[in-house]
Every structure is written in structure tokens, then in C-alpha cells.
PDB file of C-alpha atoms in Angstrom:
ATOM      1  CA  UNK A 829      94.196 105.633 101.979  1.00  0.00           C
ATOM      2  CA  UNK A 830      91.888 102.731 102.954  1.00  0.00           C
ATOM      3  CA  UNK A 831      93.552  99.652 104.746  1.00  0.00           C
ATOM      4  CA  UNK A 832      92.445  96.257 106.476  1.00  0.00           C
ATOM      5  CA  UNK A 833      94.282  94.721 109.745  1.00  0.00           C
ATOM      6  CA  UNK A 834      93.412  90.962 110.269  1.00  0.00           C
ATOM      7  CA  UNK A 835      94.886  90.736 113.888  1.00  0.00           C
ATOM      8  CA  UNK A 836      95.759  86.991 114.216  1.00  0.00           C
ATOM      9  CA  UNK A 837      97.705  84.922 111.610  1.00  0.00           C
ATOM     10  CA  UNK A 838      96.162  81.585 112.607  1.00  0.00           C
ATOM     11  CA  UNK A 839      93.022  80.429 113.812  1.00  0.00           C
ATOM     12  CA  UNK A 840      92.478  77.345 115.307  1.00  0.00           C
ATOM     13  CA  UNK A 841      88.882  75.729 115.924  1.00  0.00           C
ATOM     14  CA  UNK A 842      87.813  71.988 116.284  1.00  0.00           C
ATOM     15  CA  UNK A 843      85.341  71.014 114.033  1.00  0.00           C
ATOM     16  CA  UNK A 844      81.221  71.556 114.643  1.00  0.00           C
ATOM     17  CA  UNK A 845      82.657  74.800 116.881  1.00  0.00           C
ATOM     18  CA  UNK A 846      82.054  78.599 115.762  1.00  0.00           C
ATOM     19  CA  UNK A 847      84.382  79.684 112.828  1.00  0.00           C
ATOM     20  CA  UNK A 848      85.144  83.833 113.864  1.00  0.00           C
ATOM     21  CA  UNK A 849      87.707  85.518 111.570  1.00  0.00           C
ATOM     22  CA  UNK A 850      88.196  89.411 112.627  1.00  0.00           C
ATOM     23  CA  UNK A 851      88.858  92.186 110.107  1.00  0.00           C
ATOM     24  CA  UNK A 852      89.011  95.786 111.261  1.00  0.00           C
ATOM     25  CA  UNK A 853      89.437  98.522 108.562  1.00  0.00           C
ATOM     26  CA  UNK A 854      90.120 102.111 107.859  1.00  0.00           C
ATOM     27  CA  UNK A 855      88.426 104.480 104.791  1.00  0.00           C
ATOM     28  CA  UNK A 856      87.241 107.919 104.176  1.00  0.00           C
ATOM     29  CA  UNK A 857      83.626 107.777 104.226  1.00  0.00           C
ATOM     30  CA  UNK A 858      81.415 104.439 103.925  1.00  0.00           C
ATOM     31  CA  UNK A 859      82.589 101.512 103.090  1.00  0.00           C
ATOM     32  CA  UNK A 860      82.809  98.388 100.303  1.00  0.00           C
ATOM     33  CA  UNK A 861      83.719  95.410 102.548  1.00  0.00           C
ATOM     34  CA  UNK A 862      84.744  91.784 101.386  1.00  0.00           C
ATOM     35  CA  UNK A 863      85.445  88.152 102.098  1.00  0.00           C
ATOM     36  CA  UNK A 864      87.542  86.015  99.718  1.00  0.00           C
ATOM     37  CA  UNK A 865      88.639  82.330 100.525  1.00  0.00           C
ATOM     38  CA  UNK A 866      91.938  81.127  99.144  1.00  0.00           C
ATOM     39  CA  UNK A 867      92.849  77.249  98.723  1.00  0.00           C
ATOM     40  CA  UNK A 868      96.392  76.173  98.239  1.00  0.00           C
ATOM     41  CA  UNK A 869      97.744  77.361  94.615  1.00  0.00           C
ATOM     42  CA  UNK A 870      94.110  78.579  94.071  1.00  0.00           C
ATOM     43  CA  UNK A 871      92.904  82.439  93.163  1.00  0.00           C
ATOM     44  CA  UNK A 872      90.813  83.756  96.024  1.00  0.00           C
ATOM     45  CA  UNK A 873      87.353  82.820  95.757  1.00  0.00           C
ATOM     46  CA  UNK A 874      84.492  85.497  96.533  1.00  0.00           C
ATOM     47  CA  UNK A 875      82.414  84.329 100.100  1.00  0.00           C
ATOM     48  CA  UNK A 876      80.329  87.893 100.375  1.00  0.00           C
ATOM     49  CA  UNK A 877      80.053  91.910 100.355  1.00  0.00           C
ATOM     50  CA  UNK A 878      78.614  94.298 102.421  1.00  0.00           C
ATOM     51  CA  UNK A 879      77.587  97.392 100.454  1.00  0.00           C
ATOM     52  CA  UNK A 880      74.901  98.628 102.072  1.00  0.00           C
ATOM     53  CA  UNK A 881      71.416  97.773 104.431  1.00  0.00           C
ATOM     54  CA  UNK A 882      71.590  95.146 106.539  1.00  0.00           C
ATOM     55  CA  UNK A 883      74.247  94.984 108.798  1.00  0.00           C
ATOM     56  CA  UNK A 884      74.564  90.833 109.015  1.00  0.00           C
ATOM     57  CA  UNK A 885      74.982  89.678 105.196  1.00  0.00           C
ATOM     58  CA  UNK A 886      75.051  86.406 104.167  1.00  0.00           C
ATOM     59  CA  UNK A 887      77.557  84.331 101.843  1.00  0.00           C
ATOM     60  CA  UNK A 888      78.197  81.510 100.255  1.00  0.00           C
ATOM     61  CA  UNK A 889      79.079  78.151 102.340  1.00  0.00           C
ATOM     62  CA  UNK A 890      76.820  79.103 105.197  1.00  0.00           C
ATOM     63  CA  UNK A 891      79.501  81.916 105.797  1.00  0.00           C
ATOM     64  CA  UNK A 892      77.990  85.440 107.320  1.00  0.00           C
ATOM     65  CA  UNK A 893      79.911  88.463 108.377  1.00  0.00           C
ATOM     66  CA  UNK A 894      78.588  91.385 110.700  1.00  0.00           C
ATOM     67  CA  UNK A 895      79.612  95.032 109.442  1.00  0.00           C
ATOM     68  CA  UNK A 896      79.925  97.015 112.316  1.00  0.00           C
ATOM     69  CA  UNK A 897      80.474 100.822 111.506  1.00  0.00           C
ATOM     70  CA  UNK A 898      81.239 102.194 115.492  1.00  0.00           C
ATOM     71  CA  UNK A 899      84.008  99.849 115.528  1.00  0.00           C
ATOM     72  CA  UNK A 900      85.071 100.140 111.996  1.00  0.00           C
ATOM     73  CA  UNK A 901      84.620  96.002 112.120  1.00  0.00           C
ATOM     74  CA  UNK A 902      84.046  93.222 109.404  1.00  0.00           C
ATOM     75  CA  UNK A 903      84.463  89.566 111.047  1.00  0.00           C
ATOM     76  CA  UNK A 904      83.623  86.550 109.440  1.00  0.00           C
ATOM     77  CA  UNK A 905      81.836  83.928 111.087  1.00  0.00           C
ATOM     78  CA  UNK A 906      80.489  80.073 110.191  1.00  0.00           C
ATOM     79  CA  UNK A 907      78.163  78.609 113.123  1.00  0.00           C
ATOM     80  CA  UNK A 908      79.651  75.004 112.890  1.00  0.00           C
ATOM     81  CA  UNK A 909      83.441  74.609 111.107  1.00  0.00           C
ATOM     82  CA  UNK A 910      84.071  72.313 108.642  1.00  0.00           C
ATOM     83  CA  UNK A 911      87.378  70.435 108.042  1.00  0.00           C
ATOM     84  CA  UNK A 912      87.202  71.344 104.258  1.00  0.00           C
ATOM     85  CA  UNK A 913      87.037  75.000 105.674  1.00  0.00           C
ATOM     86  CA  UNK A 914      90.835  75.353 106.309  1.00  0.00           C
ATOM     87  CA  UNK A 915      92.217  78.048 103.913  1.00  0.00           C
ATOM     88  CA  UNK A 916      93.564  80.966 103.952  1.00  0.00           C
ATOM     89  CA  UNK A 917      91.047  83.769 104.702  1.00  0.00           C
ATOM     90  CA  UNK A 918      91.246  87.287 102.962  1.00  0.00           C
ATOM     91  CA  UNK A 919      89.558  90.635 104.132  1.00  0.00           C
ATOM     92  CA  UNK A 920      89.092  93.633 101.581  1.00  0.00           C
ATOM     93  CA  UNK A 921      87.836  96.973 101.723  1.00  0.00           C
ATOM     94  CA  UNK A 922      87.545 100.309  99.225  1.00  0.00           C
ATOM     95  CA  UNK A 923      86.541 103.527  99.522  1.00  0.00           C
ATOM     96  CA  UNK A 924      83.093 104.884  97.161  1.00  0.00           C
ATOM     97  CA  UNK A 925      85.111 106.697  94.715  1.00  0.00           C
ATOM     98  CA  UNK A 926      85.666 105.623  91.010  1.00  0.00           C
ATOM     99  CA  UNK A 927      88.922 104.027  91.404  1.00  0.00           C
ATOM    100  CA  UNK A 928      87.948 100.748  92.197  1.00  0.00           C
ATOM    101  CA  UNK A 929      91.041  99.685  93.875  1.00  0.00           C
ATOM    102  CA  UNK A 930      90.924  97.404  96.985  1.00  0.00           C
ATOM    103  CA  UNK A 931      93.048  96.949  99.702  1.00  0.00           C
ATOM    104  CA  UNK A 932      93.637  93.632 101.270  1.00  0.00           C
ATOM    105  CA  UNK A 933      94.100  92.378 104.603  1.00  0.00           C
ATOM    106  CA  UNK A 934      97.340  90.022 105.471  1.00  0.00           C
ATOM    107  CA  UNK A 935      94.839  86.779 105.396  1.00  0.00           C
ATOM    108  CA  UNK A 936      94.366  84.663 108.437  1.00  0.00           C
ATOM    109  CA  UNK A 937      95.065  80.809 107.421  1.00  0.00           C
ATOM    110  CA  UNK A 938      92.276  78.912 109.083  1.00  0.00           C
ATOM    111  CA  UNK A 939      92.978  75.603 110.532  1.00  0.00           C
ATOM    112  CA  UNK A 940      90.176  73.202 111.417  1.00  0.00           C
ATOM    113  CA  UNK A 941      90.974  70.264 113.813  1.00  0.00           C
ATOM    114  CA  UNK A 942      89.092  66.833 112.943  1.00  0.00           C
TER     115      UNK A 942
ATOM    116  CA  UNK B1184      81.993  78.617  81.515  1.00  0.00           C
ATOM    117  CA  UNK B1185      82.930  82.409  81.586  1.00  0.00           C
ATOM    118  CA  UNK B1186      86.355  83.136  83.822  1.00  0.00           C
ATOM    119  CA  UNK B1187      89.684  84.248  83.925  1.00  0.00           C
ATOM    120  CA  UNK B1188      92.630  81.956  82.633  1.00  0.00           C
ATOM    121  CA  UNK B1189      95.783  82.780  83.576  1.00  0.00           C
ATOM    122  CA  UNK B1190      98.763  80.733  82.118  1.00  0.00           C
ATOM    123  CA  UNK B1191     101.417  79.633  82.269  1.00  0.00           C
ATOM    124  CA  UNK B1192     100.523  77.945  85.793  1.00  0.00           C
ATOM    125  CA  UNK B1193     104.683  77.914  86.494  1.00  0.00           C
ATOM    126  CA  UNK B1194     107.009  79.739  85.251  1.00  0.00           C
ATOM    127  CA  UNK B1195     111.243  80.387  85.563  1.00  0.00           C
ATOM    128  CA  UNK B1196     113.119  83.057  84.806  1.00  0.00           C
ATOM    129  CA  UNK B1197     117.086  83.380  84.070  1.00  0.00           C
ATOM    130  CA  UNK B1198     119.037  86.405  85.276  1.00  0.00           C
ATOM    131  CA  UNK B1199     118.651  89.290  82.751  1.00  0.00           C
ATOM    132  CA  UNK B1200     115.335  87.860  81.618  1.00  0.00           C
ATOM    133  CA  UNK B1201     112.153  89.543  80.525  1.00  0.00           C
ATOM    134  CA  UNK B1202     108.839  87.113  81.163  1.00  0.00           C
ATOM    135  CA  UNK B1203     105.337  87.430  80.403  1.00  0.00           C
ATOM    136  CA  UNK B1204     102.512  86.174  82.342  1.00  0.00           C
ATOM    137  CA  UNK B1205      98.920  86.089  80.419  1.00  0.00           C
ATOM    138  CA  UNK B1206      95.204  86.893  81.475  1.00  0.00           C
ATOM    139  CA  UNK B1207      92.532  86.854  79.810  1.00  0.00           C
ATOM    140  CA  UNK B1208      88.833  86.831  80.866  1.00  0.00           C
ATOM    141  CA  UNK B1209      85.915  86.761  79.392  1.00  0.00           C
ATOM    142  CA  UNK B1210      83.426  87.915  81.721  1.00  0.00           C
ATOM    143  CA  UNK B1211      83.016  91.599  79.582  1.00  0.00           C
ATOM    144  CA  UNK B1212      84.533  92.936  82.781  1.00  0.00           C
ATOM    145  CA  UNK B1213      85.782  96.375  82.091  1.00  0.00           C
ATOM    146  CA  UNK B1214      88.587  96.525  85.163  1.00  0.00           C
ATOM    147  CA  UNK B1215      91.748  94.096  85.263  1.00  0.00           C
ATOM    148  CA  UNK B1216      94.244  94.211  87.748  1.00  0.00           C
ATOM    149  CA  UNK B1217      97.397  92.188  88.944  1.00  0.00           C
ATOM    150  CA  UNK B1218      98.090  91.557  91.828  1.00  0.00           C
ATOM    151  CA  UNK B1219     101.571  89.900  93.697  1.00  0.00           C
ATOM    152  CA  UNK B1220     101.079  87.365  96.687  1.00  0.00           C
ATOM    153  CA  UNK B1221     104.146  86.621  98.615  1.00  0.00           C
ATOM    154  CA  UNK B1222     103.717  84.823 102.112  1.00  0.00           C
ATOM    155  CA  UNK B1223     102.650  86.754 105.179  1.00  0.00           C
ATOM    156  CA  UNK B1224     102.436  89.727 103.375  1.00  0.00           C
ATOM    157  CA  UNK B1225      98.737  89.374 101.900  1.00  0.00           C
ATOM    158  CA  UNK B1226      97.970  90.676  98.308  1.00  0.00           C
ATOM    159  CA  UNK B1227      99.629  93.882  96.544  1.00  0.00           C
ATOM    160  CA  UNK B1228      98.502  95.782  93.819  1.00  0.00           C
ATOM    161  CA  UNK B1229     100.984  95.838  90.962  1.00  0.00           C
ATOM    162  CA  UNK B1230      99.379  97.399  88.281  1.00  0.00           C
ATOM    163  CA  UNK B1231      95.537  97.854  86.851  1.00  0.00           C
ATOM    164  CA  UNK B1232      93.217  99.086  84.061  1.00  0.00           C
ATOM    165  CA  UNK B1233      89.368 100.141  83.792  1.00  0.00           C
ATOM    166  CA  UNK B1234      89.374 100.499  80.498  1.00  0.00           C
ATOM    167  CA  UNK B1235      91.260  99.934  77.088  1.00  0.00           C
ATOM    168  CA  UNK B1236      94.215 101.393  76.209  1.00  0.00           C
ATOM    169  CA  UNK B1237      94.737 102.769  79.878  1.00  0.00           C
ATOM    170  CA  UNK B1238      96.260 101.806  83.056  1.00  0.00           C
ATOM    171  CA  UNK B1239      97.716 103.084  86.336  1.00  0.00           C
ATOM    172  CA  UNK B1240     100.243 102.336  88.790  1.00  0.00           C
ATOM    173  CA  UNK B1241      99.553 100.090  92.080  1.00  0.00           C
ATOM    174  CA  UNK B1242     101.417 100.405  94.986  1.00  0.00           C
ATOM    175  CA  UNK B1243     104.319  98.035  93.596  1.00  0.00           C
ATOM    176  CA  UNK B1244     104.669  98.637  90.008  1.00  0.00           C
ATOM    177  CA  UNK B1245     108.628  99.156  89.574  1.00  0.00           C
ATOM    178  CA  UNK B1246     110.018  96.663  87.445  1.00  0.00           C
ATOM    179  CA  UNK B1247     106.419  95.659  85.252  1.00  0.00           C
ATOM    180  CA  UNK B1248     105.129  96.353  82.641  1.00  0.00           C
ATOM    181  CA  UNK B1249     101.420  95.917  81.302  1.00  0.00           C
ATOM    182  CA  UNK B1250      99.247  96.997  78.366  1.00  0.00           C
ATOM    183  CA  UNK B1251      95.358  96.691  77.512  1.00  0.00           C
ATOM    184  CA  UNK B1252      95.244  96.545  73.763  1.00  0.00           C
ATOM    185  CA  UNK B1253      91.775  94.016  73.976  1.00  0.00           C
ATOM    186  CA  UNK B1254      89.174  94.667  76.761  1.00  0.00           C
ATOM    187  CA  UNK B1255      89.675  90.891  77.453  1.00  0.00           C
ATOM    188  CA  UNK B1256      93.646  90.658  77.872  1.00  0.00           C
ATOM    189  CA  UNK B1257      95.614  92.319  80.598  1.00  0.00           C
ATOM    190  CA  UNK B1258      99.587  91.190  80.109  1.00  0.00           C
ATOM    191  CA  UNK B1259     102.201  91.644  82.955  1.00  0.00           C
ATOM    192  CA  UNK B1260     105.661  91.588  81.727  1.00  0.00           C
ATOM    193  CA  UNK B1261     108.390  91.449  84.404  1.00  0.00           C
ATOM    194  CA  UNK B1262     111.455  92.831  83.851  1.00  0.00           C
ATOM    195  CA  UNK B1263     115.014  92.497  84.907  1.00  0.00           C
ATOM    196  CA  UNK B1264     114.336  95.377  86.671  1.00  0.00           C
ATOM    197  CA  UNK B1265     112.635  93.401  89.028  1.00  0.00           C
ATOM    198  CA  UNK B1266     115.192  92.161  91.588  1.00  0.00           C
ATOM    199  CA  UNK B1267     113.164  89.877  93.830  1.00  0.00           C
ATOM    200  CA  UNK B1268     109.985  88.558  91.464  1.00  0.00           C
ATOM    201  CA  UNK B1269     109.734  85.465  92.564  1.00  0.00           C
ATOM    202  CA  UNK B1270     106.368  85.168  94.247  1.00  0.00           C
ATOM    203  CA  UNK B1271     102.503  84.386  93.412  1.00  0.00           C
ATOM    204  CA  UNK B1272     101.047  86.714  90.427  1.00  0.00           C
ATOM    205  CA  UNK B1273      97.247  86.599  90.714  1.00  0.00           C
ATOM    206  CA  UNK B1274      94.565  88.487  87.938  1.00  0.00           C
ATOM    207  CA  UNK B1275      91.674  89.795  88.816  1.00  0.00           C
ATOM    208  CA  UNK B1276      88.765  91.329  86.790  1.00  0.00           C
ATOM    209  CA  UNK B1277      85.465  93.328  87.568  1.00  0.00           C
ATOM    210  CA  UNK B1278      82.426  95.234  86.395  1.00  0.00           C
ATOM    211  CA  UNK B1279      83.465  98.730  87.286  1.00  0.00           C
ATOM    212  CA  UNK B1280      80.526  99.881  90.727  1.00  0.00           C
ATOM    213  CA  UNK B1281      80.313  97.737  93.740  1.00  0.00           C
ATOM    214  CA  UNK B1282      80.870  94.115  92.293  1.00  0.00           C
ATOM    215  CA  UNK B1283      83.729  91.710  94.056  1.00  0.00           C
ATOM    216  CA  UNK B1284      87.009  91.056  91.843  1.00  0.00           C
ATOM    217  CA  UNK B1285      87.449  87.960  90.409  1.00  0.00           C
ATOM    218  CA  UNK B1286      90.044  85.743  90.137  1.00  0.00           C
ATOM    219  CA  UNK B1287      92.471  83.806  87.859  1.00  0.00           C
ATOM    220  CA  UNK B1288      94.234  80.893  89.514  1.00  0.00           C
ATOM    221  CA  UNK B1289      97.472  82.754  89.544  1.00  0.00           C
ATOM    222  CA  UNK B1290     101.022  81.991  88.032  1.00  0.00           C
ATOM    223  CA  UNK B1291     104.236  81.315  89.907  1.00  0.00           C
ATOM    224  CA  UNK B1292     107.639  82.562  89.197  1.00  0.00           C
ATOM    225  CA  UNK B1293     110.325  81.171  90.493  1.00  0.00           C
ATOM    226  CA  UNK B1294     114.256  82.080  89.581  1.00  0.00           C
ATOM    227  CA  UNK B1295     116.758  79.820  88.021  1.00  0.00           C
TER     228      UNK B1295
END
């Protein structure tokens, strides 16, 4: 069965620093890998996938993540934080087959100090 | 602007009591799901459906309910067989293949 860890429950960055978010994950075969944000009371909102190609993809909000396959890795990172980028941060993976069911990390809450 | 509404936004339920929490979308995604967010513990899958009239057991599903009558509506009823419910419901929806899941802005239940 296909699972996510997301190591630390809070990070803490000052704003203008590097954002890093780490996801690690476990699945038979290759991977679907995803980012979702979550604001307060809000659904999670979609930041990017990896699916296939290019290792470093690109999302929205000038977020990127890095898919590494020898360490089974998916972190998300942002160059320079934001304050309005405090949220709760959700990791997701699933397996190739038809069932189209993902499983989701803990979520990291992401605190960005002014 | 296509999306998924969940309603009501807040909702109580009395001892004994059977509620109802709605989704629809109307994206023309063929895959619904439901999801229940409690703190700390990240999001589990309750129940979901890729297509109409069919649906399948998450890893939580004692105590729901759900149908898929309409390709756009995706109902979870909890029961009284639930014995701790209160928590965050969220729906999601997708194209079945590689897409991401998207999201209603969930419903919360709370006990009386």
C-alpha cells in the first residue's frame, strides 16, 4: 500500500529565507507525487505534480519540488518565504494502477516569521 | 466558475442522529471521494466513486454511507453508527488518469 511520511510537524522560516518542506514516500512501482496547500477552514488547494520527465517541476506561487527516486523523496521548496505562505502543507502520492486513490501525508503547518 | 460546493459549511448533530453532508461539482469529473480531516492526523479516505452508481470503501468507512445516483453529486450520510464524527469532512473530485483531486471547502460537524 502506498504511504507518505512528512517528518516535522512545524516549520519555521523568517521571511525572504528558503521555504523546504520534506516528503518521503513509499509505492509499488513509479510514482504520482503531489503538493496541496491548505488555509484555515479552506479545502486543500493544488501547488504541483510530478508524473513524469523532469525531475524539478514547477508550481504555482513560485513553489517547485525535486522528485528524487534513490531516496524515494518529494520536498517542497520556495526560494524566498512569504508571510502569506503560512498554511498547512500536504504531501500525496499513488501508485499507476486504476484505482485512483491517494494517500496523504500528516501535513506540516508552515509558519513564516515577519 | 466550475468547482465543487460543499454545504452546509457547519453542521450539529444530536445523539442518535443521521446527517447528510452535500457535494456537488461540476467539473464533469468522473471520480468523487470524501475524505475526514481531524488534527494531526492528516486526511483519510472515507469513501469514493469513479463512476455512477458505484462506490468502494476507504480506509475509514464504518459508520457512512454514500451513493452516486448523478455523476455530479456524491452524498455522505453519517450515521449513529459513527461514535466519534466530529471532525473536518472534505470532497474531492477528479478526471480519472494522472490529474490532482480537487477540492470542496469542506463541512464541519460538531456534536451537541
Amino acid at each position: 500500500a502506498q504511504s507518505v511520511a512528512q517528518p516535522e510537524d512545524q516549520v519555521n522560516v523568517a521571511e525572504g529565507n528558503p521555504l523546504t518542506v520534506k516528503c518521503t514516500y513509499s509505492v509499488s512501482g513509479n510514482p504520482y507525487l503531489f503538493w496541496y496547500v491548505q488555509y484555515p477552514n479552506r479545502g486543500l488547494q493544488f501547488l504541483l505534480k510530478y508524473i513524469t520527465g523532469d525531475n524539478l517541476v514547477k508550481g504555482s506561487y513560485g513553489f517547485e519540488a525535486e522528485f528524487n527516486k534513490s531516496q524515494t523523496s518529494f520536498h517542497l521548496k520556495k526560494p524566498s518565504a512569504l508571510v502569506s505562505d503560512s498554511a498547512l502543507y500536504f504531501c500525496a502520492v499513488r501508485d499507476r494502477d486504476g484505482n485512483n486513490r491517494l494517500a496523504f501525508g500528516k501535513g506540516n503547518q508552515v509558519v513564516v516569521i515577519p | 466558475d466550475g468547482g465543487i460546493t460543499q454545504s452546509p459549511k457547519y453542521l450539529f448533530r444530536k445523539e442518535g442522529q443521521n446527517v447528510t453532508l452535500s457535494c456537488e461539482q461540476n467539473l464533469n469529473h468522473d471520480a468523487m471521494y470524501w475524505y475526514r480531516q481531524d488534527p494531526g492526523q492528516g486526511l483519510r479516505l472515507i469513501y469514493y466513486s469513479q463512476i455512477v452508481n458505484d462506490f468502494q470503501k476507504g480506509d475509514i468507512a464504518e459508520g457512512y454511507s454514500v451513493s452516486r445516483e448523478k455523476k455530479e453529486s456524491f452524498p455522505l450520510t453519517v450515521t449513529s453508527a459513527q461514535k466519534n464524527p466530529t471532525a473536518f469532512y472534505l470532497c474531492a473530485s477528479t478526471r480519472l488518469g494522472n490529474q490532482p483531486q480537487h477540492f470542496g471547502d469542506g463541512t464541519r460537524l460538531s456534536i451537541l
